[in-house]
Coordinates of C-alpha atoms in Angstrom, one line a residue:
Chain A
M1 CA 102.8 121.8 179.1
S2 CA 101.0 119.6 176.6
S3 CA 102.9 116.4 175.6
D4 CA 102.7 117.5 171.9
D5 CA 104.5 120.7 172.6
A6 CA 107.0 119.0 174.8
T7 CA 107.8 116.5 172.1
L8 CA 108.1 119.2 169.4
I9 CA 110.4 121.3 171.6
R10 CA 112.6 118.3 172.3
Q11 CA 112.8 117.5 168.7
T12 CA 113.6 121.1 167.9
L13 CA 116.4 121.2 170.5
A14 CA 117.7 118.0 168.9
G15 CA 118.2 119.9 165.7
D16 CA 114.9 119.1 163.9
R17 CA 113.8 122.5 162.6
S18 CA 110.6 121.0 161.0
A19 CA 109.4 120.3 164.5
F20 CA 109.7 124.0 165.2
G21 CA 107.8 124.6 162.0
A22 CA 104.9 122.6 163.4
L23 CA 104.9 124.7 166.6
V24 CA 104.8 127.8 164.4
R25 CA 101.8 126.5 162.5
K26 CA 100.0 125.5 165.7
Y27 CA 100.2 128.9 167.4
Q28 CA 100.7 131.5 164.7
D29 CA 97.0 132.5 164.4
R30 CA 96.5 132.7 168.1
V31 CA 99.6 134.8 168.7
F32 CA 98.8 136.9 165.6
N33 CA 95.2 137.6 166.8
V34 CA 96.4 138.9 170.2
V35 CA 99.3 140.9 168.7
F36 CA 97.0 142.4 166.1
R37 CA 94.7 143.7 168.8
L38 CA 97.6 145.2 170.6
V39 CA 99.3 147.0 167.6
A40 CA 96.3 147.4 165.3
H41 CA 98.4 147.0 162.2
V42 CA 98.4 143.8 160.1
E43 CA 102.0 144.0 158.7
D44 CA 103.4 145.0 162.1
A45 CA 101.5 142.2 163.7
R46 CA 102.8 139.7 161.2
D47 CA 106.4 140.9 161.7
I48 CA 106.1 140.8 165.5
T49 CA 104.6 137.3 165.3
Q50 CA 107.4 136.1 163.1
D51 CA 110.0 137.7 165.3
A52 CA 108.4 136.2 168.3
F53 CA 108.9 132.7 166.9
I54 CA 112.5 133.5 165.9
N55 CA 113.3 134.8 169.3
A56 CA 111.5 131.8 170.9
Y57 CA 113.7 129.5 168.8
E58 CA 116.8 131.3 169.8
S59 CA 115.8 131.1 173.5
L60 CA 114.4 127.7 173.4
K61 CA 117.2 126.2 175.4
R62 CA 116.3 128.6 178.3
F63 CA 112.7 127.6 178.2
Q64 CA 111.7 126.0 181.4
G65 CA 109.1 123.3 180.9
D66 CA 107.2 124.2 184.0
A67 CA 105.2 126.8 182.1
Q68 CA 103.0 126.4 179.0
F69 CA 104.9 126.9 175.8
Y70 CA 102.3 129.3 174.4
T71 CA 102.2 131.5 177.5
W72 CA 106.0 131.8 177.2
L73 CA 105.6 132.6 173.5
Y74 CA 102.9 135.1 174.3
R75 CA 105.2 136.8 176.7
I76 CA 107.8 137.3 174.0
A77 CA 105.2 138.5 171.5
I78 CA 103.4 140.8 173.9
N79 CA 106.6 142.5 175.1
A80 CA 107.6 143.0 171.4
A81 CA 104.2 144.3 170.6
I82 CA 104.1 146.8 173.5
S83 CA 107.6 147.9 172.6
R84 CA 106.7 148.4 169.0
Q85 CA 103.5 150.3 169.9
R86 CA 105.5 152.7 172.1
K87 CA 108.0 153.3 169.4
R88 CA 105.2 153.9 166.9
R89 CA 103.6 156.4 169.2
E90 CA 106.8 158.2 169.7
T91 CA 107.3 158.4 165.9
V92 CA 103.7 159.4 165.2
S93 CA 104.0 162.0 168.0
L94 CA 107.1 163.5 166.5
Q95 CA 105.7 163.5 163.0
Q96 CA 102.4 165.0 163.9
G97 CA 103.8 167.5 166.4
G98 CA 102.4 165.8 169.4
A99 CA 98.9 165.1 168.1
G100 CA 99.6 161.5 167.6
N101 CA 96.8 159.9 169.5
Q102 CA 95.2 158.4 166.4
T103 CA 94.9 154.8 165.9
I104 CA 95.5 153.0 162.7
L105 CA 92.4 151.2 161.6
E106 CA 92.9 148.2 159.4
P107 CA 90.3 147.6 156.7
F108 CA 88.0 144.8 157.9
D109 CA 87.4 141.7 155.8
E110 CA 85.2 142.5 152.9
S111 CA 83.7 139.0 153.2
F112 CA 82.2 140.1 156.5
E113 CA 79.7 142.3 154.7
H114 CA 78.4 139.4 152.8
Q115 CA 77.3 137.7 156.0
P116 CA 73.6 137.8 156.8
G117 CA 72.2 140.1 159.4
D118 CA 73.1 143.7 160.3
A119 CA 76.7 143.4 159.0
L120 CA 77.2 147.1 158.8
D121 CA 76.1 147.7 162.4
R122 CA 78.4 144.9 163.5
R123 CA 81.2 146.3 161.6
E124 CA 80.7 149.7 163.0
T125 CA 80.6 148.3 166.5
E126 CA 83.7 146.3 166.0
Q127 CA 85.6 149.3 164.6
R128 CA 84.6 151.3 167.5
I129 CA 85.6 148.7 170.0
H130 CA 88.8 148.1 168.2
A131 CA 89.6 151.8 168.1
A132 CA 88.8 152.2 171.7
L133 CA 91.0 149.2 172.6
Q134 CA 93.9 151.0 171.1
Q135 CA 93.5 153.9 173.4
V136 CA 93.6 151.7 176.6
S137 CA 97.0 151.8 178.3
D138 CA 99.3 149.1 177.0
E139 CA 99.5 147.1 180.2
F140 CA 95.8 147.2 180.8
R141 CA 95.0 146.4 177.1
A142 CA 97.2 143.3 177.1
V143 CA 95.3 141.9 180.1
L144 CA 92.0 142.7 178.6
V145 CA 92.9 141.1 175.2
L146 CA 94.3 138.0 176.8
R147 CA 91.3 137.5 179.0
D148 CA 88.3 138.5 176.9
L149 CA 89.6 137.9 173.4
D150 CA 91.9 134.9 173.9
G151 CA 90.0 133.5 176.8
M152 CA 93.1 132.8 178.9
K153 CA 92.8 132.0 182.6
Y154 CA 94.2 134.3 185.2
D155 CA 97.1 132.1 186.0
E156 CA 98.0 131.8 182.3
I157 CA 97.8 135.6 181.9
A158 CA 100.0 135.9 185.0
D159 CA 102.5 133.6 183.4
A160 CA 102.4 135.3 180.0
L161 CA 102.8 138.8 181.5
D162 CA 105.0 137.8 184.4
L163 CA 102.7 139.4 186.9
P164 CA 101.1 138.2 190.2
I165 CA 97.5 137.0 189.7
G166 CA 96.2 139.8 192.0
T167 CA 97.8 142.4 189.7
V168 CA 96.2 140.7 186.7
R169 CA 92.8 141.0 188.3
S170 CA 93.1 144.6 189.3
R171 CA 94.5 145.5 185.9
L172 CA 91.6 143.8 184.2
H173 CA 89.1 145.7 186.3
R174 CA 90.8 149.0 185.6
A175 CA 91.0 148.1 181.9
R176 CA 87.3 147.6 181.7
L177 CA 86.6 150.9 183.3
E178 CA 89.1 152.6 181.1
L179 CA 87.6 151.1 178.0
R180 CA 84.2 152.2 179.1
E181 CA 85.4 155.7 179.7
I182 CA 86.9 155.9 176.3
L183 CA 83.8 154.5 174.6
E184 CA 81.7 157.1 176.4
R185 CA 84.1 159.8 175.5
S186 CA 83.8 158.8 171.9
N187 CA 80.2 159.9 172.2
N188 CA 78.9 156.8 170.6
K189 CA 76.3 154.3 171.6
V190 CA 77.1 151.2 173.5
P191 CA 76.9 148.3 170.9
R192 CA 73.5 147.0 170.4
T193 CA 72.9 143.4 171.3
Chain B
M1 CA 79.5 160.2 190.0
I2 CA 80.3 156.7 191.0
P3 CA 83.2 156.3 193.5
N4 CA 86.2 154.5 192.3
E5 CA 85.9 151.8 194.9
L6 CA 82.4 151.0 193.8
A7 CA 83.3 151.1 190.1
E8 CA 86.1 148.6 190.6
R9 CA 83.6 146.4 192.5
I10 CA 81.3 146.5 189.5
A11 CA 84.1 145.7 187.1
A12 CA 85.1 142.8 189.4
D13 CA 81.6 141.5 189.4
V14 CA 81.5 141.7 185.6
S15 CA 84.7 139.6 185.5
G16 CA 83.2 137.2 188.0
D17 CA 85.9 138.0 190.5
L18 CA 83.8 139.5 193.3
M19 CA 84.0 137.8 196.7
P20 CA 80.7 136.4 197.9
A21 CA 80.7 138.8 200.8
D22 CA 80.8 141.7 198.4
V23 CA 78.2 140.4 196.1
E24 CA 75.3 141.2 198.5
R25 CA 76.8 144.7 199.1
L26 CA 76.9 145.3 195.4
R27 CA 73.4 144.2 194.9
Q28 CA 72.3 146.8 197.4
D29 CA 74.3 149.5 195.6
L30 CA 72.7 148.5 192.3
A31 CA 69.3 148.6 193.8
K32 CA 69.8 152.1 195.2
S33 CA 71.4 153.8 192.2
P34 CA 70.3 153.8 188.5
E35 CA 73.8 155.2 187.5
T36 CA 75.4 152.2 189.1
R37 CA 73.0 149.9 187.3
R38 CA 73.8 151.6 184.0
L39 CA 77.5 151.2 184.5
H40 CA 77.1 147.6 185.3
R41 CA 75.0 146.9 182.2
A42 CA 77.4 148.9 180.0
L43 CA 80.5 146.9 181.3
Q44 CA 78.7 143.7 180.6
K45 CA 78.0 144.8 177.0
D46 CA 81.6 145.9 176.6
V47 CA 82.9 142.4 177.6
E48 CA 80.5 140.8 175.2
A49 CA 81.6 143.2 172.4
V50 CA 85.3 142.5 173.0
R51 CA 84.6 138.8 173.0
N52 CA 82.7 139.1 169.8
L53 CA 85.5 140.8 167.9
P54 CA 86.4 138.5 165.0
K55 CA 89.4 136.3 165.3
R56 CA 92.0 137.5 162.9
A57 CA 94.2 134.9 161.3
V58 CA 97.7 135.7 160.1
G59 CA 96.6 134.7 156.6
I60 CA 99.9 133.1 155.5
D61 CA 102.0 130.2 156.7
L62 CA 104.7 131.8 158.8
A63 CA 106.6 128.5 159.3
P64 CA 108.6 128.7 156.0
K65 CA 109.4 132.3 156.6
V66 CA 110.5 131.7 160.2
L67 CA 112.6 128.7 159.2
A68 CA 114.2 130.7 156.3
A69 CA 115.0 133.6 158.6
L70 CA 116.5 131.1 161.1
A71 CA 118.6 129.5 158.4
A72 CA 119.7 132.9 157.1
Q73 CA 120.9 134.2 160.4
S74 CA 122.1 130.9 161.7
P75 CA 120.9 131.1 165.3
I76 CA 123.2 130.8 168.3
I77 CA 122.3 127.2 168.9
V78 CA 124.0 126.3 165.6
L79 CA 126.6 129.1 165.6
R80 CA 128.2 127.9 168.8
K81 CA 128.8 124.5 167.3
N82 CA 130.2 125.7 164.0
N83 CA 131.9 128.9 164.8
N84 CA 133.6 128.2 168.0
S85 CA 135.1 124.9 167.0
A86 CA 138.2 126.6 165.8
R87 CA 138.4 128.7 169.0
Q88 CA 137.8 125.8 171.3
T89 CA 140.9 124.0 169.9
R90 CA 143.0 126.8 171.3
W91 CA 142.5 125.6 174.8
P92 CA 144.1 122.2 174.3
Q93 CA 147.0 124.1 172.6
V94 CA 147.4 126.4 175.6
F95 CA 147.1 123.4 177.9
G96 CA 149.7 121.5 175.9
L97 CA 152.0 124.5 175.9
C98 CA 151.7 124.7 179.7
M99 CA 152.4 121.0 180.1
G100 CA 155.4 121.2 177.8
L101 CA 156.8 124.1 179.7
A102 CA 156.3 122.3 183.0
L103 CA 158.0 119.2 181.6
A104 CA 160.9 121.1 180.2
F105 CA 161.4 122.9 183.5
V106 CA 161.3 119.7 185.5
T107 CA 163.7 118.0 183.1
A108 CA 166.1 120.9 183.2
W109 CA 165.9 121.0 187.0
L110 CA 166.5 117.3 187.3
I111 CA 169.5 117.4 185.1
T112 CA 171.0 120.3 187.0
K113 CA 170.3 118.8 190.3
R114 CA 171.8 115.4 189.3
G115 CA 175.0 117.1 188.0
G116 CA 175.2 119.2 191.1
T117 CA 174.8 116.2 193.4
E118 CA 177.5 114.3 191.6
L119 CA 179.8 117.3 191.8
A120 CA 179.3 117.5 195.5
K121 CA 180.1 113.8 196.1
V122 CA 183.1 113.4 193.9
D123 CA 186.7 114.2 194.9
D124 CA 188.1 116.6 192.4
D125 CA 191.4 114.8 192.0
T126 CA 190.5 111.2 191.9
N127 CA 187.2 110.6 190.2
P128 CA 187.5 110.2 186.4
T129 CA 183.7 110.2 186.0
F130 CA 183.5 113.8 187.2
A131 CA 183.2 115.4 183.9
A132 CA 180.9 112.8 182.5
G133 CA 177.6 114.1 181.5
P134 CA 174.4 112.3 182.1
T135 CA 173.6 109.4 179.8
P136 CA 170.4 109.2 178.0
S137 CA 169.1 107.0 180.8
G138 CA 169.9 109.7 183.3
K139 CA 172.8 107.9 184.9
P140 CA 176.4 109.2 184.8
E141 CA 178.5 107.7 182.1
V142 CA 181.1 105.4 183.7
P143 CA 184.1 104.3 181.6
E144 CA 185.0 100.7 181.3
P145 CA 187.3 99.8 184.3
E146 CA 190.9 98.9 183.3
A147 CA 192.5 95.9 184.7
S148 CA 195.1 97.8 186.6
A149 CA 193.0 100.6 187.7
P150 CA 191.0 100.2 190.9
N151 CA 187.2 100.3 190.7
V152 CA 185.9 103.7 191.3
V153 CA 183.2 103.7 193.9
M154 CA 181.3 106.9 193.8
D155 CA 180.2 107.0 197.4
N156 CA 183.4 105.7 198.8
P157 CA 184.2 108.0 201.6
E158 CA 187.9 107.2 201.5
P159 CA 189.9 108.4 198.6
Q160 CA 191.7 105.8 196.6
E161 CA 195.5 105.7 196.3
Q162 CA 196.6 107.0 193.0
P163 CA 200.1 107.3 191.6
K164 CA 201.3 110.8 191.9
K165 CA 202.1 112.6 188.6
P166 CA 202.0 116.2 187.7
I167 CA 198.7 117.3 186.3
S168 CA 198.4 120.3 184.0
A169 CA 195.3 122.0 182.7
S170 CA 195.8 120.4 179.3
N171 CA 196.3 116.8 180.3
S172 CA 194.0 116.7 183.2
P173 CA 191.4 114.0 182.7
I174 CA 189.1 115.8 185.0
A175 CA 187.4 119.1 184.2
K176 CA 187.4 121.9 186.6
P177 CA 184.1 122.3 188.5
S178 CA 183.7 125.7 187.0
D179 CA 184.0 124.2 183.5
V180 CA 181.4 121.6 184.3
L181 CA 178.9 124.1 185.6
T182 CA 179.3 126.3 182.6
A183 CA 179.7 123.6 180.0
P184 CA 176.8 123.0 177.7
L185 CA 174.8 120.0 178.3
E186 CA 175.7 117.1 176.1
R187 CA 172.1 116.1 175.8
S188 CA 170.3 118.6 173.7
V189 CA 167.2 120.1 175.2
S190 CA 164.7 121.6 172.8
P191 CA 164.3 125.3 173.5
V192 CA 160.8 126.3 174.4
Q193 CA 159.5 129.6 173.3
V194 CA 157.0 131.2 175.6
T195 CA 154.3 133.1 173.9
M196 CA 151.3 134.6 175.5
P197 CA 148.2 133.4 173.6
R198 CA 145.9 136.2 172.5
T199 CA 142.4 135.7 173.5
S200 CA 139.1 137.4 172.7
L201 CA 138.4 140.7 174.5
P202 CA 134.9 141.9 175.2
F203 CA 134.1 145.6 175.2
F204 CA 130.9 147.2 176.2
S205 CA 129.4 150.2 174.5
G206 CA 128.7 151.9 177.8
D207 CA 132.4 151.9 178.5
M208 CA 133.6 153.2 175.2
S209 CA 133.3 156.8 176.5
E210 CA 136.0 156.1 179.0
D211 CA 139.7 156.3 178.2
A212 CA 140.2 153.2 180.4
T213 CA 138.3 151.1 177.9
R214 CA 139.3 152.8 174.7
E215 CA 143.0 152.6 175.4
P216 CA 143.1 148.7 175.6
F217 CA 140.9 148.6 172.5
R218 CA 143.3 150.8 170.6
K219 CA 146.3 148.8 171.8
E220 CA 144.7 145.6 170.8
L221 CA 143.8 147.0 167.4
K222 CA 147.4 148.1 166.9
R223 CA 148.9 144.9 168.2
D224 CA 148.0 143.0 165.0
R225 CA 147.1 143.8 161.5
D226 CA 144.3 141.3 161.2
H227 CA 141.3 141.1 163.5
R228 CA 137.9 139.7 163.9
L229 CA 135.5 142.2 165.4
E230 CA 132.0 141.2 166.4
F231 CA 129.3 143.7 167.3
F232 CA 126.2 142.6 169.2
S233 CA 123.3 144.9 168.7
H234 CA 119.5 144.9 169.2
D235 CA 119.1 146.3 165.7
T236 CA 121.8 145.1 163.3
N237 CA 120.1 146.8 160.4
R238 CA 120.5 150.2 162.0
L239 CA 124.1 149.2 162.9
L240 CA 124.7 148.3 159.3
D241 CA 123.1 151.6 158.2
D242 CA 125.3 153.6 160.5
F243 CA 128.4 151.6 159.6
T244 CA 127.8 152.1 155.9
R245 CA 127.5 155.9 156.5
A246 CA 130.8 155.8 158.4
V247 CA 132.5 153.9 155.6
K248 CA 131.2 156.4 153.0
A249 CA 132.3 159.3 155.2
R250 CA 135.8 157.9 154.9
S251 CA 135.7 157.9 151.1
S252 CA 135.3 154.2 151.0
N253 CA 132.6 152.0 149.6
L254 CA 130.9 148.8 150.4
V255 CA 129.8 146.1 147.9
I256 CA 126.7 144.7 149.4
E257 CA 125.6 141.3 148.4
P258 CA 121.9 141.4 147.1
A259 CA 120.5 139.0 149.8
A260 CA 122.1 141.2 152.5
A261 CA 120.8 144.4 150.9
E262 CA 117.3 142.9 150.7
H263 CA 117.5 141.9 154.4
Q264 CA 118.6 145.4 155.3
R265 CA 115.9 147.0 153.1
R266 CA 113.2 144.9 154.7
R267 CA 114.7 145.3 158.1
V268 CA 114.8 141.5 158.6
K269 CA 116.6 140.7 161.8
S270 CA 119.9 139.3 160.5
S271 CA 123.6 138.8 161.1
F272 CA 125.9 140.5 158.7
A273 CA 129.6 139.8 157.8
I274 CA 131.8 142.6 156.5
Y275 CA 135.3 142.5 155.3
L276 CA 137.2 145.8 155.4
E277 CA 140.9 146.5 154.8
S278 CA 141.1 150.2 154.3
W279 CA 140.8 151.6 157.8
S280 CA 143.5 152.3 160.4
A281 CA 143.2 151.5 164.1
N282 CA 142.2 155.1 164.7
D283 CA 139.5 154.9 162.1
F284 CA 138.0 151.9 163.9
L285 CA 138.4 153.6 167.3
T286 CA 136.6 156.8 166.1
V287 CA 133.8 154.9 164.4
T288 CA 133.3 152.5 167.3
R289 CA 133.2 155.4 169.7
G290 CA 130.6 157.1 167.6
L291 CA 128.4 154.0 167.3
A292 CA 128.6 153.4 171.0
K293 CA 127.7 157.0 171.7
D294 CA 124.5 156.5 169.6
G295 CA 123.7 153.3 171.4
T296 CA 123.8 151.4 168.0
F297 CA 125.5 148.4 169.6
Q298 CA 125.6 147.0 173.1
N299 CA 128.9 145.2 173.2
M300 CA 131.6 143.9 170.9
V301 CA 134.3 141.3 171.0
L302 CA 137.8 141.7 169.5
A303 CA 139.7 138.6 168.6
P304 CA 142.6 137.6 166.4
I305 CA 141.9 136.1 163.0
N306 CA 142.3 132.3 163.1
D307 CA 142.1 129.6 160.5
G308 CA 138.4 129.2 160.9
D309 CA 138.0 132.9 160.2
R310 CA 140.1 132.6 157.1
R311 CA 137.9 129.9 155.9
E312 CA 134.8 132.0 156.5
L313 CA 136.5 134.9 154.7
K314 CA 137.2 132.7 151.8
Q315 CA 133.5 131.8 151.7
L316 CA 132.6 135.5 152.0
L317 CA 134.8 136.7 149.3
G318 CA 135.2 133.7 147.1
R319 CA 139.0 133.8 147.7
D320 CA 141.2 134.1 150.7
P321 CA 142.1 137.8 151.0
F322 CA 145.2 136.8 153.0
D323 CA 146.6 134.8 150.1
S324 CA 149.7 136.6 149.0
N325 CA 149.4 135.1 145.5
I326 CA 146.4 137.1 144.8
E327 CA 147.6 140.4 143.2
P328 CA 145.5 143.5 143.7
V329 CA 144.2 145.1 140.5
A330 CA 147.0 147.2 139.0
K331 CA 146.6 150.8 139.8
N332 CA 148.6 153.9 138.9
D333 CA 151.1 154.7 141.5
S334 CA 152.3 158.2 141.4
R335 CA 155.2 157.5 143.7
R336 CA 156.8 155.2 141.1
T337 CA 156.4 157.7 138.3
M338 CA 157.9 160.4 140.4
A339 CA 161.2 158.6 140.4
D340 CA 161.2 157.6 136.8
K341 CA 159.6 160.3 134.8
T342 CA 159.6 163.9 134.3
A343 CA 157.4 166.5 135.9
E344 CA 155.1 166.3 133.0
G345 CA 154.8 162.5 133.5
L346 CA 154.2 163.1 137.1
A347 CA 151.4 165.5 136.4
Q348 CA 149.8 163.0 134.0
A349 CA 150.1 160.2 136.5
L350 CA 148.5 162.2 139.3
D351 CA 145.7 163.1 136.9
K352 CA 145.2 159.5 136.0
T353 CA 145.3 158.5 139.7
S354 CA 142.6 160.9 140.7
K355 CA 140.4 159.9 137.8
A356 CA 140.9 156.3 138.6
D357 CA 140.1 156.9 142.2
N358 CA 136.9 158.7 141.3
Q359 CA 135.8 155.9 139.0
M360 CA 136.5 153.3 141.6
G361 CA 135.1 155.3 144.4
G362 CA 138.0 154.7 146.7
P363 CA 138.8 151.5 148.7
V364 CA 136.1 149.0 149.0
G365 CA 134.7 146.5 151.5
Y366 CA 132.3 143.6 151.1
V367 CA 129.1 142.9 153.0
S368 CA 127.1 139.7 153.1
L369 CA 124.8 137.8 155.4
F370 CA 126.5 135.9 158.2
P371 CA 127.4 133.1 158.0
P372 CA 128.6 133.6 154.4
P373 CA 126.8 131.3 152.0
K374 CA 128.8 128.4 150.7
S375 CA 129.5 128.7 147.0
G376 CA 132.0 127.2 144.7
A377 CA 132.3 129.9 142.1
I378 CA 133.0 133.6 142.6
S379 CA 129.8 135.6 142.4
K380 CA 129.3 138.7 140.4
D381 CA 129.4 140.8 143.5
Q382 CA 132.5 139.1 144.8
Q383 CA 134.1 139.6 141.4
Q384 CA 133.2 143.3 141.7
F385 CA 135.0 143.5 145.1
W386 CA 138.1 141.9 143.7
E387 CA 138.2 144.1 140.7
R388 CA 137.8 147.2 142.8
R389 CA 140.1 146.1 145.6
A390 CA 142.9 148.6 145.9
E391 CA 146.4 148.0 147.0
R392 CA 146.5 148.0 150.8
L393 CA 148.3 150.9 152.4
A394 CA 150.7 150.6 155.3
G395 CA 149.1 151.0 158.7
K396 CA 145.7 149.8 157.5
L397 CA 144.1 146.8 159.1
R398 CA 142.4 143.8 157.7
V399 CA 139.2 143.4 159.7
Y400 CA 136.5 140.7 159.5
L401 CA 133.5 142.4 161.1
I402 CA 130.4 140.5 162.2
L403 CA 127.2 142.3 163.2
R404 CA 125.1 139.9 165.3
P405 CA 121.6 140.6 166.7
L406 CA 121.0 140.3 170.4
S407 CA 118.0 138.1 171.2

């Protein structure tokens, strides 16, 4: 664990809530980015991120310093995200009579279109990848997002998901194949590079 | 069609996880099959595409929101310090009570034993100290020896010579042994009243379907008129929703403080405090069973109301609801008019009562965030509660409910 985090945690446990505020600011974007790719809904992702920090605060006494704070935080956030996603699917499934396999696409940043280059193509590609990601099984998707999007190492992913490293590897490989299958099924082109 | 085993090897290679021994094998497979090469290329592009997804930022500073939510729901770290202080003081009381009991028992035993020993040693007819009770120092009281009288030696095995004179029951200087044994002690011993301290009882929602659990819960509810009942739930907002429905189903109402209502509306994970005094033990039993059946809460703890709870209730409601000086708002009482007035008056009173009940919407409870905010003056909502508070009926309980989220 980084010394910064350890100091902030110690101060938080001593009753200094502003120290916990610093931890929130440090990790909020990183956690939000991962959670957003898991639940595909900005408001939900914000709520989950916020709840993850609240839960982390309440459980901070039980946090063992042998792991990274953020992997522990990720575990809380990812479990909440997967749980929320399942509930959402159940709800959508009930509301739509079982045809609830649609993903909720968030509008992308308008500012993105003002960037030079083939912005529209890139946006289309991203939407396709984002939509396909939502159809990958929850357990596989979490590994894929943590590895490729967040750039975590295997041992960190193993910590965050509470899995053996071997399982992380095999899930990652399967996640890649599943994503590929979904993209092919969507009858679209592979993104141009 | 690519075999699964080969596909997984390709995915492993894309992730950089392929063992050196397998790399050569894969290279041969790739050289042989264009389909394999296509999959390999496609997976590499997928990885790149996922990595190129834009990083999304939360867009707002969550720290103030998180800290505000923590302050509102007063997390367990702080709660344990504040809330349990009153309860922790009970243990020294219990310990002190036990020690007091032990001391009283030992004292009583010593006094009895001392008296019994003396009784066994002293000759009934000769020893004038026989009836003497123990002195404050614990020694038998010995009268001043007279010049003519021989010294009395307690342990003297040979009885002293005494002038013979008739002794009657009235003039005997010595009490009978039976009198001594039944005589009250001269030294007063404070009586000790033994009371069993009532402690918090946990109940689990899974057990509420069984009579074996419900019965102790019912007994505890009926044992006192005032209780603190804490529910622990994964979703306190849902629990509050269900509880509010149950309250309304019993023709009661809840005054919900705006901050609590806002938390409930926005489904913010919060703790809620509720004060209710219009339900009987059976009402609580029925509602609790219903909530447990729906899985709305996971466990609950029933405890007696203590001074700390009363302080919290005072914060919650602006005044102490247990304060007997606070009069409930005057309400038409048909029973009184029945005795005093004619049938016509009775009909009018009943009519007024039903109208008043309709306007007030029946008995009322009060809901706020937990812990209740500290405030000097009575708020508008608290005032509304006090104005609508009805006279408490016999058999109804005063219950301080707390809905806590499980982390």
